[in-house]
XYZ file of C-alpha atoms in Angstrom:
522
model
C 0.000 0.000 0.000
C 1.374 3.435 -0.921
C 1.805 6.256 1.541
C -1.118 8.678 1.757
C -0.064 12.153 0.632
C -1.789 15.388 1.638
C -3.630 17.525 -0.886
C -1.231 20.304 -1.850
C -1.413 19.302 -5.452
C -1.963 15.936 -7.088
C 1.374 16.160 -8.858
C 3.076 15.660 -5.487
C 1.518 12.311 -4.642
C 4.002 9.458 -4.366
C 6.846 11.482 -5.881
C 10.483 11.411 -4.741
C 11.819 14.243 -2.641
C 12.010 17.444 -4.609
C 15.444 19.039 -4.759
C 14.228 22.193 -3.033
C 12.888 20.236 -0.064
C 16.156 18.360 0.313
C 18.112 21.613 0.178
C 15.991 23.139 2.962
C 16.331 20.050 5.167
C 20.076 19.950 4.516
C 20.356 23.650 5.372
C 18.558 23.106 8.677
C 20.849 20.190 9.492
C 23.935 22.172 8.488
C 22.919 25.073 10.727
C 22.530 22.708 13.676
C 25.905 21.114 12.963
C 27.600 24.507 12.703
C 26.102 25.567 16.034
C 27.408 22.483 17.826
C 30.856 22.692 16.268
C 31.122 26.372 17.144
C 30.262 25.819 20.830
C 31.888 22.422 21.436
C 34.935 23.830 23.202
C 33.467 26.766 25.114
C 33.418 25.144 28.582
C 35.236 21.926 29.497
C 35.042 18.148 29.580
C 31.774 16.786 30.955
C 31.848 14.394 33.927
C 30.409 11.475 31.921
C 32.761 12.114 29.006
C 35.744 11.661 31.311
C 34.241 8.399 32.549
C 33.592 7.134 29.030
C 37.195 7.883 28.128
C 38.246 5.702 31.055
C 35.834 2.977 29.911
C 37.242 3.172 26.388
C 40.594 2.155 27.860
C 38.930 -0.934 29.333
C 36.804 -2.127 26.420
C 34.406 -4.827 27.521
C 30.971 -6.237 26.722
C 29.387 -4.287 29.538
C 29.818 -1.878 32.414
C 28.061 -1.457 35.734
C 25.959 1.469 34.558
C 25.748 1.116 30.766
C 26.017 -1.215 27.778
C 29.278 -1.228 25.801
C 28.536 0.879 22.713
C 29.363 4.289 24.193
C 32.829 3.080 25.255
C 33.472 1.824 21.719
C 32.254 5.093 20.192
C 34.533 7.013 22.552
C 37.461 4.753 21.608
C 36.814 5.528 17.942
C 36.578 9.252 18.628
C 39.897 9.247 20.486
C 41.752 7.149 17.926
C 40.407 8.877 14.837
C 40.289 12.489 15.967
C 42.236 12.841 19.191
C 41.304 14.015 22.649
C 40.190 17.592 21.955
C 36.662 18.633 22.836
C 35.871 19.342 19.190
C 36.946 15.842 18.247
C 35.187 14.168 21.160
C 31.914 15.940 20.416
C 31.895 15.582 16.650
C 29.908 12.332 16.480
C 27.189 13.593 18.868
C 26.829 16.667 16.650
C 26.663 14.410 13.602
C 23.976 12.358 15.344
C 21.932 15.560 15.617
C 22.267 16.076 11.880
C 21.160 12.495 11.241
C 18.127 12.968 13.505
C 17.016 16.029 11.538
C 17.126 14.013 8.318
C 15.486 10.992 9.948
C 12.601 13.112 11.211
C 12.093 14.480 7.703
C 12.149 10.940 6.273
C 9.663 9.779 8.896
C 7.311 12.666 8.167
C 7.605 12.061 4.433
C 6.893 8.377 4.890
C 3.748 9.217 6.869
C 2.481 11.501 4.109
C 4.133 14.905 4.366
C 4.753 17.005 1.284
C 7.246 19.825 0.900
C 6.350 22.087 3.805
C 5.455 19.256 6.168
C 8.747 17.513 5.443
C 11.039 20.415 6.121
C 8.926 21.786 8.973
C 9.281 18.405 10.695
C 13.039 18.697 10.221
C 12.988 22.236 11.613
C 10.956 21.131 14.627
C 13.434 18.328 15.381
C 16.315 20.779 15.082
C 14.626 23.118 17.586
C 13.948 20.579 20.342
C 15.582 21.979 23.460
C 16.765 18.739 25.041
C 18.318 17.662 21.743
C 20.641 20.655 21.855
C 22.021 19.253 25.116
C 22.091 15.671 23.819
C 23.947 16.556 20.627
C 26.373 18.841 22.430
C 27.904 16.206 24.735
C 29.328 12.749 24.113
C 26.835 10.546 25.943
C 24.544 7.637 25.147
C 21.706 10.143 24.887
C 23.150 11.608 21.691
C 22.566 8.370 19.786
C 19.453 7.015 21.486
C 16.909 8.990 19.392
C 18.427 7.541 16.211
C 17.748 4.002 17.387
C 14.227 4.790 18.612
C 13.240 6.695 15.497
C 15.009 4.280 13.181
C 12.698 1.567 14.507
C 9.699 3.908 14.193
C 10.599 4.655 10.577
C 10.893 0.949 9.794
C 7.482 0.288 11.355
C 5.898 3.019 9.242
C 7.561 1.558 6.175
C 6.224 -1.892 7.043
C 2.731 -0.450 7.378
C 3.009 1.385 4.052
C 4.509 -1.417 1.986
C 3.479 -4.584 3.771
C 7.105 -5.743 3.484
C 7.385 -7.978 6.544
C 11.061 -8.685 5.882
C 11.805 -5.219 7.234
C 11.308 -6.706 10.705
C 14.784 -8.181 10.278
C 16.276 -4.704 10.065
C 14.040 -3.650 12.939
C 15.528 -6.420 15.062
C 19.081 -5.471 14.155
C 18.482 -1.828 15.031
C 16.736 -2.750 18.285
C 19.669 -4.960 19.299
C 22.185 -2.217 18.568
C 20.001 0.232 20.476
C 20.092 -2.060 23.505
C 23.872 -2.056 23.287
C 23.666 1.736 23.500
C 21.133 2.173 26.311
C 18.813 -0.230 28.098
C 15.806 2.091 27.783
C 15.675 0.951 24.148
C 13.980 -2.132 25.539
C 11.148 -0.024 26.969
C 10.464 1.690 23.661
C 10.648 -1.494 21.592
C 8.311 -3.244 24.025
C 5.959 -0.270 23.801
C 6.047 -0.461 19.996
C 5.244 -4.165 20.043
C 2.298 -3.467 22.360
C 1.206 -0.769 19.929
C 1.376 -3.236 17.056
C -0.744 -5.714 19.037
C -3.419 -3.041 19.511
C -3.691 -2.273 15.791
C -4.405 -4.277 12.641
C -0.649 -4.642 12.210
C -0.874 -7.486 14.721
C -1.169 -9.764 11.709
C 2.630 -9.552 11.525
C 2.764 -12.076 14.366
C 1.234 -14.669 12.080
C 4.352 -14.561 9.933
C 7.897 -15.571 10.749
C 9.689 -12.315 10.026
C 8.852 -10.447 13.221
C 9.925 -13.478 15.251
C 13.201 -13.753 13.373
C 13.711 -10.019 13.931
C 13.252 -10.579 17.661
C 15.841 -13.338 17.496
C 18.291 -11.009 15.745
C 17.776 -8.362 18.456
C 18.458 -10.959 21.147
C 21.540 -12.231 19.324
C 23.006 -8.724 18.994
C 22.264 -7.999 22.653
C 23.455 -11.404 23.885
C 27.110 -10.487 24.694
C 25.991 -7.773 27.093
C 23.309 -10.024 28.531
C 25.922 -12.701 29.256
C 28.218 -10.058 30.772
C 25.450 -8.990 33.157
C 24.730 -12.591 34.112
C 28.426 -13.260 34.713
C 28.716 -10.192 36.957
C 25.449 -10.953 38.804
C 23.355 -8.168 37.253
C 25.230 -5.039 38.376
C 22.868 -2.719 36.497
C 19.876 -4.138 38.376
C 21.724 -3.629 41.658
C 22.578 -0.086 40.612
C 18.953 0.772 39.839
C 17.849 -0.723 43.140
C 20.440 1.327 45.027
C 19.423 4.550 43.280
C 15.816 3.925 44.202
C 16.699 3.163 47.826
C 18.965 6.184 48.205
C 16.399 8.638 46.854
C 19.085 10.205 44.674
C 16.794 11.197 41.811
C 14.045 13.796 41.944
C 10.757 11.911 41.627
C 7.979 13.593 39.659
C 4.245 13.035 39.767
C 2.414 12.309 36.483
C 1.245 15.890 35.883
C 4.606 17.476 36.618
C 6.382 14.853 34.524
C 4.166 15.713 31.560
C 4.578 19.465 32.090
C 8.357 19.060 32.111
C 8.079 17.262 28.773
C 6.613 20.463 27.351
C 9.521 22.472 28.714
C 12.231 20.000 27.668
C 11.002 19.667 24.094
C 10.447 23.426 23.647
C 7.181 25.066 24.737
C 6.516 26.515 21.281
C 6.529 22.982 19.826
C 3.940 21.625 22.260
C 0.994 22.258 19.888
C 2.920 20.486 17.122
C 3.676 17.238 18.921
C 0.329 17.216 20.738
C -1.445 17.557 17.380
C 0.728 14.747 16.080
C -0.130 12.480 19.006
C -3.867 13.104 18.679
C -3.825 12.686 14.913
C -2.062 9.342 15.246
C -4.875 8.197 17.494
C -7.915 9.620 15.705
C -6.795 11.306 12.459
C -8.473 9.997 9.346
C -5.254 9.316 7.465
C -2.627 9.119 10.209
C -4.409 6.688 12.499
C -3.066 3.829 10.415
C 0.179 4.581 12.280
C -1.554 4.444 15.651
C 1.035 1.975 16.929
C 3.439 4.921 17.185
C 1.027 6.809 19.425
C 0.624 3.781 21.658
C 4.401 3.409 21.764
C 4.739 6.964 23.071
C 1.940 6.613 25.621
C 3.248 3.308 26.947
C 6.832 4.618 27.126
C 5.698 7.762 28.932
C 3.608 5.695 31.351
C 6.482 3.360 32.167
C 8.850 6.271 32.806
C 6.313 7.927 35.107
C 5.633 4.727 37.052
C 9.329 3.891 37.330
C 10.120 7.481 38.384
C 12.536 7.900 35.502
C 14.313 11.165 34.846
C 12.331 13.749 32.922
C 14.343 13.328 29.697
C 14.067 9.537 29.442
C 11.199 9.665 26.945
C 12.773 12.472 24.893
C 13.880 10.200 21.997
C 10.236 9.562 21.069
C 9.287 13.083 20.031
C 10.478 13.191 16.399
C 7.692 10.801 15.355
C 5.105 13.031 17.056
C 6.641 16.147 15.541
C 6.588 14.499 12.112
C 2.912 13.663 12.463
C 2.192 17.140 13.838
C 3.960 18.745 10.879
C 1.583 16.897 8.561
C -1.432 18.178 10.503
C -0.119 21.747 10.335
C 0.678 21.397 6.656
C -2.896 20.383 5.909
C -4.485 22.988 8.135
C -2.467 25.846 6.677
C -3.137 24.596 3.137
C -6.838 25.260 3.754
C -6.314 28.797 5.038
C -6.465 31.787 2.746
C -3.263 33.664 2.185
C 0.372 32.653 2.469
C 1.129 34.310 5.813
C 0.432 31.498 8.369
C 3.431 29.343 7.514
C 6.157 32.024 7.541
C 4.684 33.542 10.699
C 4.653 30.161 12.416
C 8.229 29.361 11.363
C 9.379 32.793 12.515
C 7.783 32.349 15.948
C 9.388 28.908 16.348
C 12.810 30.327 15.470
C 12.469 33.327 17.794
C 11.409 31.250 20.807
C 14.131 28.708 20.089
C 16.733 31.477 19.881
C 15.564 32.929 23.204
C 15.885 29.538 24.917
C 19.043 28.471 23.102
C 21.469 29.299 25.955
C 19.760 26.578 27.998
C 20.852 23.916 25.515
C 24.236 24.924 24.147
C 26.878 27.253 25.617
C 26.422 30.191 23.276
C 27.140 32.435 26.280
C 30.154 32.622 28.552
C 29.553 31.242 32.037
C 29.283 34.758 33.476
C 26.755 35.846 30.870
C 24.786 32.631 31.285
C 24.337 33.349 34.993
C 22.947 36.772 34.118
C 20.655 35.176 31.551
C 19.521 32.499 34.017
C 18.729 35.102 36.668
C 16.278 36.784 34.293
C 14.348 33.625 33.412
C 10.741 33.719 34.614
C 10.855 30.048 35.647
C 13.208 27.777 37.614
C 15.194 25.192 35.693
C 14.203 21.576 36.403
C 16.620 19.372 38.357
C 16.792 15.605 37.849
C 19.032 14.701 40.817
C 18.810 16.123 44.342
C 22.571 16.586 44.509
C 22.357 19.031 41.606
C 19.992 21.386 43.437
C 21.578 24.700 44.261
C 24.221 24.483 41.540
C 25.042 27.781 39.891
C 24.311 26.352 36.443
C 22.395 23.360 35.056
C 24.161 20.072 35.787
C 25.233 19.496 32.189
C 27.103 22.815 32.375
C 28.316 22.686 35.998
C 29.820 19.245 35.473
C 32.233 20.723 32.927
C 34.036 22.919 35.436
C 36.765 22.311 37.978
C 38.249 19.034 36.760
C 41.607 20.295 35.564
C 41.950 22.565 38.590
C 41.216 19.576 40.832
C 43.881 17.511 39.057
C 46.418 20.326 39.427
C 45.697 20.473 43.175
C 46.227 16.710 43.451
C 49.477 17.094 41.520
C 50.686 19.669 44.049
C 49.830 17.318 46.916
C 51.609 14.506 45.096
C 54.646 16.683 44.500
C 54.883 17.562 48.197
C 55.343 13.903 49.111
C 58.794 12.481 49.648
C 60.248 10.442 46.761
C 59.624 7.248 48.740
C 56.027 8.239 49.463
C 55.391 8.993 45.794
C 56.373 5.437 44.853
C 53.607 4.186 47.176
C 51.019 6.892 46.582
C 47.584 6.167 45.109
C 44.767 8.536 44.271
C 41.336 7.546 45.557
C 38.244 9.222 44.105
C 34.721 9.150 45.498
C 33.052 9.102 42.068
C 33.780 8.330 38.444
C 33.959 11.994 37.451
C 36.865 12.648 39.784
C 38.549 9.366 38.844
C 38.043 10.007 35.130
C 39.506 13.497 35.457
C 42.618 12.171 37.205
C 43.040 9.490 34.550
C 42.612 11.992 31.709
C 44.460 15.087 32.952
C 46.842 13.309 35.320
C 49.293 12.200 32.659
C 50.255 15.852 32.165
C 51.409 15.934 35.791
C 52.921 12.470 36.063
C 50.123 11.187 38.292
C 49.130 7.525 38.622
C 45.636 6.540 37.525
C 42.891 6.813 40.123
C 41.078 4.069 41.989
C 37.472 4.307 43.104
C 34.615 2.183 44.353
C 32.171 4.030 42.126
C 30.445 2.282 39.210
C 32.821 0.348 36.944
C 35.925 1.640 38.716
C 35.027 -0.818 41.476
C 35.366 -3.732 39.058
C 38.759 -2.452 37.919
C 39.887 -2.839 41.531
C 42.613 -1.253 43.670
C 45.365 -2.570 41.386
C 48.720 -2.485 43.214
C 47.736 0.157 45.741
C 48.857 -0.713 49.273
C 47.137 2.153 51.097
C 50.375 3.417 52.631
C 49.793 6.826 51.025
C 46.319 7.718 49.745
C 45.462 11.050 48.170
C 41.681 11.234 48.545
C 39.056 13.261 46.695
C 35.429 14.009 47.432
C 35.529 13.263 51.144
C 35.869 14.899 54.552
C 39.048 14.542 56.651
C 37.123 13.634 59.819
C 35.874 10.473 58.132
C 39.454 9.213 57.907
C 40.571 10.099 61.421
C 41.244 6.805 63.145
C 41.400 4.935 59.837
C 44.821 6.371 58.971
C 47.898 6.910 61.082
C 47.947 10.540 59.984
C 45.510 12.674 57.978
C 46.254 16.043 56.455
C 44.398 18.477 54.225
C 46.629 19.147 51.260
C 44.429 21.614 49.375
C 41.025 23.244 49.426
C 38.957 22.940 46.252
C 36.457 25.512 45.129
C 35.071 26.388 41.745
C 32.072 28.733 41.628
C 30.427 26.904 38.719
C 31.103 23.287 39.727
C 28.565 20.988 41.386
C 28.644 21.751 45.109
C 29.697 18.292 46.302
C 32.904 18.582 44.269
C 34.098 21.502 46.392
C 35.723 19.295 49.026
C 39.370 19.266 50.126
C 42.205 17.116 48.856
C 43.121 14.791 51.725
C 46.284 12.773 52.248
C 45.957 9.611 54.313
C 49.298 8.310 55.578
C 49.327 4.677 56.665
C 45.888 3.202 56.090
C 45.336 0.842 59.016
C 43.338 -1.731 57.029
C 44.383 -3.934 54.142
C 43.015 -2.083 51.117
C 42.613 -5.229 49.039
C 40.693 -7.004 51.803
C 38.467 -3.991 52.445
C 37.834 -3.330 48.748
C 34.363 -4.991 48.689
C 33.241 -2.488 51.331
C 34.082 0.528 49.156
C 31.663 -0.496 46.392
C 29.434 2.436 45.538
C 26.907 1.618 42.848
C 24.619 4.622 43.051
C-alpha cells in the first residue's frame, strides 16, 4: 500500500523528494551542525565524558551502569580524531544532523509534502533537550536515532506490507540495547502498539519473530556479561531507588516538564501529532506509534525515571504534527500562516538556546539564568543549588582539581610517591585524574564508584592515599595521619565537588581485603 499524501497538489503524490525540499532540510541540518561545532569547546570536559574515556581504555561487553557501545564510540573518537573537545563531540553533533534528516524521512513516509517535510526537520532541530544531547558525548546523543530508526521501519512496514523489514528492525533494536537499556522499553511499547492495531497480523508470519531473534543475538554479549557479573545494572537501579538520589515527579509534573524540555513553542505540534495518530483519518493507520509513546511515557512515570528519558520519542510526534499543520495551513487563505509560524518557532528557540548549548560565557549565562521567569528543572537532588544546570556545571573544575592533586603529590617524599595512590569518590573525579593526570605524572585513580570498582585497587597498598570528594574527619582513626593538602572551590562546579584534597598516611586496614566495602553503585 502506498503512503497517503496530503492535498497540496496531485502532482506531489508518491513522488520522490524534490530538490528544493532536500536543500531546505540539509540547510537546517547544516545550521545545527555549525552551532554544535562552534560551541563544542566553550566550557570543558563533561563528567560522563571523562568516565567514558576511562571505559574506552577498558573495552568490555558491559559496564556497571551502561552497555558497551558508548565506550566503543569514545574509543573511535579518540583514535580517529584525538582528545580535543571538538573531536570528542563531533559524532554527537553528527547524530543531531542524522536525527534532523530521519525526522524528515519519517514525516515524508507518513504523508508529508514539501512544507510538512522540512517543517518536521525544523521542529526536530529546535527541540531543546536535543541541543544538550547533541552537544555532549553521551549515550543520549545516539538514542533517538535508534528509537526513530525503529519507528521509521514500522511506518515503512505499514506502508509497503514488506514484513522482511522486521529483520532490520531487530538489528536496530539490538544495537540500540547495546547503547542504552531504555531501548527495551520503547521497543516493548512499539510491540504493544502493534498488538493493539491491525498490524498485529505480523505475528502470524515468521519475520517479526526472526527479527526478535536477531535483536536478542546482537544484545546477547551484554546479557551474558550482566549474568556473569550478577546483574550489576539491576543492583545499581535498586540502590538509586533506595537512596532517593533522583528527583521523583508526579504524572502531571512529569508531563509538564516534557513540554519544557522539548520546547514550549513545539507543544501544539507534537500534541497535534499524538492526537492525529490516534484519531486522524489518514494518520491513524500509524496508531502503533502513538501507543508506543503513551506506553513509554507511562512506564517512565511509574518507574520514576528522569524527565528526559522519553525524549527520543518526540520526532515521530513532531513528524505527524507537521503533517497536521501542513494540511491545516493549506486550507487557510493567504500565504502568511506558515512564515509567521516558522518565525515564531525560530524566535522562541533562539531565546531559549542558551539553555541547551553554551552560546554564552559562564558569566553571561548566569545573568541570563537570573532573568528567566521560571526555575530550571533538576533531575538529581545533589544538583539542586548548583550555579548552572548540571550538564554545564559538570564541565568545570576538573583540571583545577587535578592540578591540586598534583601539588599534593609533589609535596610527598620520593619514597612516598612510589607508594602513593589517588582515591576518588566518584567516576567523574577518577576520570579526570586518569585523563588530565598524565600531564602531571600522576598515577591513575582508583574508586569504588560504578565500573571503577570492578577495575579494583590494582597495586595500591594504602600506605599513602590522596583522597578526593571526602571529609578529613571520616578518615581520622582509619589512617595513622591525615592532612588536608588543598582546598577545592570552583564557583560553577557541582557543590559536592568543592571538598578538600586529603592525604591519608598509613591506612590501618588492608586495602585489598576492604575493597568490597568501598563499592558504591549509586
